[in-house]
Tab-separated table of C-alpha atoms in Angstrom:
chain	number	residue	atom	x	y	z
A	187	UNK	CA	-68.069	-37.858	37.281
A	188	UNK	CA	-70.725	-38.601	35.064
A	189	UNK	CA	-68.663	-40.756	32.890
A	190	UNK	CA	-67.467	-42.891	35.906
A	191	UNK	CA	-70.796	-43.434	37.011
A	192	UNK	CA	-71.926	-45.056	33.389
A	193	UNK	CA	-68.644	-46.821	34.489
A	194	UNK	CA	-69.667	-48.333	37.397
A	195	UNK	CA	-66.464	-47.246	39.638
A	196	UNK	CA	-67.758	-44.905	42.759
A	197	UNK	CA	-65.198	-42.957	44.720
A	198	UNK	CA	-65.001	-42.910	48.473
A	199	UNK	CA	-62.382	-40.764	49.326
A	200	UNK	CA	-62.609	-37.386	47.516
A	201	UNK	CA	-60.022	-34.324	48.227
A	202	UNK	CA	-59.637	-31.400	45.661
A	203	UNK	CA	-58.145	-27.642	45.547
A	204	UNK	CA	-59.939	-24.686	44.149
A	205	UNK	CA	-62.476	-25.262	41.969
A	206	UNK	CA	-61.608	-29.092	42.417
A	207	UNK	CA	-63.039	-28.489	46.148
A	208	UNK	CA	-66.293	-26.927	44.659
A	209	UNK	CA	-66.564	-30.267	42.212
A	210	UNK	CA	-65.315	-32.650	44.839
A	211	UNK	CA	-67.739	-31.095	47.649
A	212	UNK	CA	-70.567	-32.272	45.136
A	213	UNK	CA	-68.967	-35.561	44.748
A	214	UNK	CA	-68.378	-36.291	48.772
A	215	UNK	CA	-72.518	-35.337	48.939
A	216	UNK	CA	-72.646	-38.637	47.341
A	217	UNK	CA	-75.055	-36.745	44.373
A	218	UNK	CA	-75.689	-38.336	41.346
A	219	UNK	CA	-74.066	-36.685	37.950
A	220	UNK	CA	-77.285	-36.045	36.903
A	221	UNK	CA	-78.408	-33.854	40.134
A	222	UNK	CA	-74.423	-32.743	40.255
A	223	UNK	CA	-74.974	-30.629	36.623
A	224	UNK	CA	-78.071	-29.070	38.248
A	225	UNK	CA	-76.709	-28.161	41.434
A	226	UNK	CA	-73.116	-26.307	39.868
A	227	UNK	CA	-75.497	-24.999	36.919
A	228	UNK	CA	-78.114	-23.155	39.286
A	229	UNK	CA	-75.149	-21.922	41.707
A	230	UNK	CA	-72.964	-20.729	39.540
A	231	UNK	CA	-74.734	-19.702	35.957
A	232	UNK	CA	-78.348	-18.539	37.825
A	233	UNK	CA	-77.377	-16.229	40.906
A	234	UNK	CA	-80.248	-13.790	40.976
A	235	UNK	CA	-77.559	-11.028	40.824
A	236	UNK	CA	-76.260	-11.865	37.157
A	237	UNK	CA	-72.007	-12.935	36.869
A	238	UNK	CA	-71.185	-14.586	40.249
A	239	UNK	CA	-67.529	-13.367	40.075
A	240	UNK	CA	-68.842	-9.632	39.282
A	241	UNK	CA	-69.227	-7.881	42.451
A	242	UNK	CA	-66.671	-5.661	42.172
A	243	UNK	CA	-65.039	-4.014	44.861
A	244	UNK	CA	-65.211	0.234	44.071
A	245	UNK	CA	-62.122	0.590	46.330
A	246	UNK	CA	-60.384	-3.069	45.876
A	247	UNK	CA	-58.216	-2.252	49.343
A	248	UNK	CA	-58.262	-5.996	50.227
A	249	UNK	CA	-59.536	-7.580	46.796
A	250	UNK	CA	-60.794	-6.753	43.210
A	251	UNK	CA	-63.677	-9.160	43.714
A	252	UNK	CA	-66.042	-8.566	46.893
A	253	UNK	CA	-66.869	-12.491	46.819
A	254	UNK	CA	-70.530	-11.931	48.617
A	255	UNK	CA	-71.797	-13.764	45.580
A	256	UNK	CA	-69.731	-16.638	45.596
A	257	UNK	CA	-69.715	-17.325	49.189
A	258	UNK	CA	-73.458	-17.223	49.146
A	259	UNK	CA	-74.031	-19.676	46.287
A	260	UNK	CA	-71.623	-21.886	47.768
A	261	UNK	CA	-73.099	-21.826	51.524
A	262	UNK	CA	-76.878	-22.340	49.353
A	263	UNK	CA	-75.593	-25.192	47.520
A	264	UNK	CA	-74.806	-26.958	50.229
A	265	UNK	CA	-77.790	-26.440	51.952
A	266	UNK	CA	-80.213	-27.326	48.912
A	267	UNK	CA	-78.024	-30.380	48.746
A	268	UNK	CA	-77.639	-31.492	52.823
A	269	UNK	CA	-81.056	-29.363	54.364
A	270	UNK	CA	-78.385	-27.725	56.633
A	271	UNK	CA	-74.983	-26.065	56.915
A	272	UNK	CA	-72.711	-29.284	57.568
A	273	UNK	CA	-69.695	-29.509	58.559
A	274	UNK	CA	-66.417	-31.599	56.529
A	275	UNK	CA	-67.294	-34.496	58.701
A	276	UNK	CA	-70.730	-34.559	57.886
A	277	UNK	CA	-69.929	-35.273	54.328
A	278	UNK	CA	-71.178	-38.521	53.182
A	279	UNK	CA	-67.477	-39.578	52.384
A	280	UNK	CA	-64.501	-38.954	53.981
A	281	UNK	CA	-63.548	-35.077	52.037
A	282	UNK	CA	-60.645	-32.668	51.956
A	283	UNK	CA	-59.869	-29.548	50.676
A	284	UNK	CA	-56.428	-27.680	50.417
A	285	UNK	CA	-55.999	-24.604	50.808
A	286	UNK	CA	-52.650	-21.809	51.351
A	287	UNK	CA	-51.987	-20.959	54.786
A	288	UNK	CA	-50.506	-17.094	54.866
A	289	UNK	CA	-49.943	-17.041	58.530
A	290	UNK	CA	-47.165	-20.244	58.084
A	291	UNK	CA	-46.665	-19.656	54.319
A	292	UNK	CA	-47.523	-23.711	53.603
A	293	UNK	CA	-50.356	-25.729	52.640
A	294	UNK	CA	-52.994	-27.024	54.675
A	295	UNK	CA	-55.051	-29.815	54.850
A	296	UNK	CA	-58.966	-28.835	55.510
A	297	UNK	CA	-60.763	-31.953	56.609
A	298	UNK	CA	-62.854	-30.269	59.396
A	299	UNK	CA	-65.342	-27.861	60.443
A	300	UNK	CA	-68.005	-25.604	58.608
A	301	UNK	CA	-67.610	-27.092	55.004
A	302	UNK	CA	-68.699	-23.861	52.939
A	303	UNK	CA	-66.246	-22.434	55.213
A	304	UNK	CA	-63.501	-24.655	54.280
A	305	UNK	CA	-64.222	-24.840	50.303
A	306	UNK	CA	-64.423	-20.815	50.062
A	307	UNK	CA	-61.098	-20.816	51.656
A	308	UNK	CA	-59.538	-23.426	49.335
A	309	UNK	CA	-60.722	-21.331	46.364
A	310	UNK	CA	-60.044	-17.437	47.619
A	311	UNK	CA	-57.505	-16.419	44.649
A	312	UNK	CA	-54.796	-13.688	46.072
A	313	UNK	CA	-56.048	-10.105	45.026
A	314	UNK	CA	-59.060	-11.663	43.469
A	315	UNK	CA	-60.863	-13.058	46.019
A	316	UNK	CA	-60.969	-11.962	49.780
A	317	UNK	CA	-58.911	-14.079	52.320
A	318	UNK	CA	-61.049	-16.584	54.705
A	319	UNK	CA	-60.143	-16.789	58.337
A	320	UNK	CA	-59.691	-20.081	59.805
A	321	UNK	CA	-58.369	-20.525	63.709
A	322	UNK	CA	-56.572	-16.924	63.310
A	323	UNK	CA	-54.602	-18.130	59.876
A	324	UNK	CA	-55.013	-15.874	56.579
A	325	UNK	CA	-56.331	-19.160	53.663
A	326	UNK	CA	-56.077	-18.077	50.474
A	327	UNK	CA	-56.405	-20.376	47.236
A	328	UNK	CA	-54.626	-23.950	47.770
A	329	UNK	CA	-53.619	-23.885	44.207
A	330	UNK	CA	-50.410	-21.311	45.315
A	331	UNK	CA	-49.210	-24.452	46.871
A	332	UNK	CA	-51.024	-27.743	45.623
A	333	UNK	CA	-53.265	-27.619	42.819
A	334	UNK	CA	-53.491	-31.111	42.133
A	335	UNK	CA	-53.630	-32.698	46.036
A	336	UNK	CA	-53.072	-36.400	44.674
A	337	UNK	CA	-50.117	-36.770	46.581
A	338	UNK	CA	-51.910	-36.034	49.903
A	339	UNK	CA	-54.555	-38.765	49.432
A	340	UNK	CA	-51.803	-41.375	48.907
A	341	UNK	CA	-50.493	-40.371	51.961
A	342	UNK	CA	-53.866	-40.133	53.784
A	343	UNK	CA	-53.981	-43.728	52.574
A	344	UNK	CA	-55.956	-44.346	49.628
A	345	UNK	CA	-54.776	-47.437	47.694
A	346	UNK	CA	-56.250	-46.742	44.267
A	347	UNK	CA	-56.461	-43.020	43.163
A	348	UNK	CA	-58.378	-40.744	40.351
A	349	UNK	CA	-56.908	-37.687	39.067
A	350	UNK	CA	-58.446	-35.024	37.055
A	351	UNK	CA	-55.725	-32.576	36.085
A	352	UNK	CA	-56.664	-29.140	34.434
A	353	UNK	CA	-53.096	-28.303	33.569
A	354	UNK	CA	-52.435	-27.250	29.649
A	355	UNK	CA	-48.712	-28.253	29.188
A	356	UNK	CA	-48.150	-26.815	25.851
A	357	UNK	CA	-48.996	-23.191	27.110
A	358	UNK	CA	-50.944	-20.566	25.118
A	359	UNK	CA	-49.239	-18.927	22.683
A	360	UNK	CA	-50.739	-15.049	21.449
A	361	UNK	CA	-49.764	-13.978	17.748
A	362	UNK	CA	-49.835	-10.079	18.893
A	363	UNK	CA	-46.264	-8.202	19.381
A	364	UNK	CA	-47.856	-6.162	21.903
A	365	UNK	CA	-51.048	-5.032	24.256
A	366	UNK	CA	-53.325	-2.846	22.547
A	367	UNK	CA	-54.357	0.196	23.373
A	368	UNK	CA	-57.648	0.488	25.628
A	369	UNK	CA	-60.071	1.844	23.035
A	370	UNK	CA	-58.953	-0.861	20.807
A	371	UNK	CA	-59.002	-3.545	22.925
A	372	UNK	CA	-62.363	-2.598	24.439
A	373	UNK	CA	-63.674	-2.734	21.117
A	374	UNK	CA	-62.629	-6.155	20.546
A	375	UNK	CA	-64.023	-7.002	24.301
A	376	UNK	CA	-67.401	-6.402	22.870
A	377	UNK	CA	-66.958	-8.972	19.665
A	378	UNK	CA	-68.232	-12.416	19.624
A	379	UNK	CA	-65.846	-14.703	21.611
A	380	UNK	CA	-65.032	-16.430	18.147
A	381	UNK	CA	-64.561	-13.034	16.610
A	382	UNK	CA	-62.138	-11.555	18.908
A	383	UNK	CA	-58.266	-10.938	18.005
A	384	UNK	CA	-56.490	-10.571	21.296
A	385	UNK	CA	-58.425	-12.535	23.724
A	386	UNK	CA	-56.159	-11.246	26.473
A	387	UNK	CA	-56.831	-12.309	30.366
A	388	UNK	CA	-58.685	-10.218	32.434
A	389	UNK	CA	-57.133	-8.730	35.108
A	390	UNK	CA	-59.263	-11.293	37.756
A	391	UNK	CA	-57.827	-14.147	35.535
A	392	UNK	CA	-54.209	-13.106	35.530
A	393	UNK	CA	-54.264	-12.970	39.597
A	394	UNK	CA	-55.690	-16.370	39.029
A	395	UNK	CA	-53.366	-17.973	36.892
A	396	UNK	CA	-50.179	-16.319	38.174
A	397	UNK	CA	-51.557	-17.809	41.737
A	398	UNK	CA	-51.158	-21.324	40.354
A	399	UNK	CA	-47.852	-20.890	38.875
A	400	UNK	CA	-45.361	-22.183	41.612
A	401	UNK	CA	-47.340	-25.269	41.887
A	402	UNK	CA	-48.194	-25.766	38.172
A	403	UNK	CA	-43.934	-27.099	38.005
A	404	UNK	CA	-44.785	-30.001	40.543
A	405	UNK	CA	-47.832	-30.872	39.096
A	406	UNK	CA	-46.915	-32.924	36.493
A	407	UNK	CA	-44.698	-35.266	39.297
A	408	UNK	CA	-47.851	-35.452	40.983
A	409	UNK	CA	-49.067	-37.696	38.350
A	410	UNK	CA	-46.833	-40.586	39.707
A	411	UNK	CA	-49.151	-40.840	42.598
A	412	UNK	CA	-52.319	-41.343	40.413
A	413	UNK	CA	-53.667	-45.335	38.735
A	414	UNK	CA	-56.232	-43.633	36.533
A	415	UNK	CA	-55.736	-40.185	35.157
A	416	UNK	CA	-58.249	-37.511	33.217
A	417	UNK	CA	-56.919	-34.690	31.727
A	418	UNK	CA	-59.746	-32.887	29.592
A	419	UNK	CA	-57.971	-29.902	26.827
A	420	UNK	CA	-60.125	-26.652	27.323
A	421	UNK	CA	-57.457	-24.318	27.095
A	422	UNK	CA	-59.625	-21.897	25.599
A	423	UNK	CA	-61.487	-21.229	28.082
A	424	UNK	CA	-60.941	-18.558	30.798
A	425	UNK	CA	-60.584	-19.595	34.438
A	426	UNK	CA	-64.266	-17.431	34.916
A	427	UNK	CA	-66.364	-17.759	31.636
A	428	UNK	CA	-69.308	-19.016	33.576
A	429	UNK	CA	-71.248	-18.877	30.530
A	430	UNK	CA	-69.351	-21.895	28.806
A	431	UNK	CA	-70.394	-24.183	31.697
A	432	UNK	CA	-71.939	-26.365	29.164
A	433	UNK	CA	-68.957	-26.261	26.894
A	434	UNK	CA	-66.409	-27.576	29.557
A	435	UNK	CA	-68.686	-30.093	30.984
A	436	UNK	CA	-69.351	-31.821	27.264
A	437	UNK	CA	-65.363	-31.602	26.750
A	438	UNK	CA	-64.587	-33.376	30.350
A	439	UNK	CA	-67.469	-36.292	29.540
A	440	UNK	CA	-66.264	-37.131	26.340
A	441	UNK	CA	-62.349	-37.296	27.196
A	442	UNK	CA	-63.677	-39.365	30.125
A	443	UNK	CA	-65.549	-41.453	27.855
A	444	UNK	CA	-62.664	-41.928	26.097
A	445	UNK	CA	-60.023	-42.463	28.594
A	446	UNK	CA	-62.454	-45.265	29.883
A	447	UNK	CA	-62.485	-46.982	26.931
A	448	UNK	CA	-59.321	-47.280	26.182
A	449	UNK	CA	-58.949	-48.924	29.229
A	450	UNK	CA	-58.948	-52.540	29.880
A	451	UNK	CA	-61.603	-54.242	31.988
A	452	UNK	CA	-59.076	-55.719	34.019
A	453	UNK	CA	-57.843	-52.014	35.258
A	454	UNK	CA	-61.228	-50.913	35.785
A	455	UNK	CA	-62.399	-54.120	37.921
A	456	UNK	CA	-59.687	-52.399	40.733
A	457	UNK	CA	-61.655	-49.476	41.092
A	458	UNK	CA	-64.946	-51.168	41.112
């Protein structure tokens, strides 16, 4: 975002799924990169209660993760950013979310009411995460269905679209034969990041990947849809190491920066 500010191209018409919803939410707010960074840093890296995935349920009957934390942070953030709890339509442009509908096992498009509401929904991993209620309907994370929602803003109308797909074609590949043992591994758990030999999921990141499987296969034909696409490598980072914030935002600027100038001005004049 920050790159296609420096850019000069502006979206108005933003949709996103899972953590795309948190990004795009800060993106329909009409906030500048600059204030963007701040905002996602102090919600997500300074909750006064330490890791904001690490509440823990004691008895996880409905989900590992209690998700008081992130619901909070993401109900604050909005307010810090709006003075009030707004609704989709209040967003300065026109903003959707998906999310998985349970009750009619499809995806759903969530353009209205409360918009914490809507972007907790759109990110509430399966098992991880508790469901969110919406009209009666179980939501659970969009990305079981559509993790990369490009095709629904083509069809909501937009003429020129942006896509910023997180997907890591050539896999990850481990060089153990098989799991170690729990003493051994927690003893690697507690090594530098850089030092570490089996840097195996966590159980919170294994609900979240395998939740993103069935509609990692159509992703890639969703890139037919999209006129300028970003697609930044950090495949070594876990879907919730918080703590490399700064890490993944340098890696998606740069590729961005790149990307862009590769680009010829002609191309970029349609987004302008």
């Amino acid at each position: 975002m920050k790159a296609l500010e420096e850019a000069g191209i502006e979206a108005d018409f933003v949709g996103g799924t899972s953590i795309g919803a948190i990004m795009g939410t800060c993106l329909a707010l009409d906030l500048p990169a600059e204030r963007i960074s701040t905002a996602v840093h102090k919600a997500f890296l300074l909750h006064p209660k330490g890791n904001i995935t690490g509440d823990y349920n004691f008895i996880p009957l409905v989900s590992l993760i209690k998700g008081k934390r992130t619901r909070e942070a993401m109900a604050q953030a909005i307010e810090n950013a709006t003075g009030a709890n707004i609704d989709a339509e209040d967003t300065w442009k026109t903003f959707f979310v998906i999310a998985s509908d349970f009750s009619t096992n499809g995806e759903v498009v969530l353009d209205k009411g409360n918009l914490a509401r809507n972007v907790i929904a759109s990110y509430a991993v399966p098992g991880a995460l508790p469901p969110v209620f919406i009209g009666g309907h179980l939501m659970f994370d969009g990305g079981m269905f559509n993790n990369f929602p490009v095709d629904v803003m083509a069809r909501l109308g937009a003429r020129q679209i942006i896509g910023v797909d997180l997907m890591i074609e050539d896999g990850r590949v481990f060089d153990i034969d098989q799991i170690p043992g729990t003493i051994a591994h927690l003893r690697d758990k507690l090594r530098s990041w850089d030092m570490q030999r089996y840097r195996l999921p966590t159980v919170p990141e294994t609900m979240l990947n395998s939740s993103f499987i069935s509609s990692v296969s159509k992703q890639k034909a969703m890139r037919k849809f999209v006129d300028l696409l970003f697609q930044p490598r950090i495949e070594q980072v876990g879907l919730l190491q918080w703590k490399r914030y700064d890490e993944v935002v340098a890696a998606g600027y740069n590729h961005a920066k790149q990307v862009l100038a590769a680009e010829s001005e002609d191309k970029l004049r349609a987004f302008r």
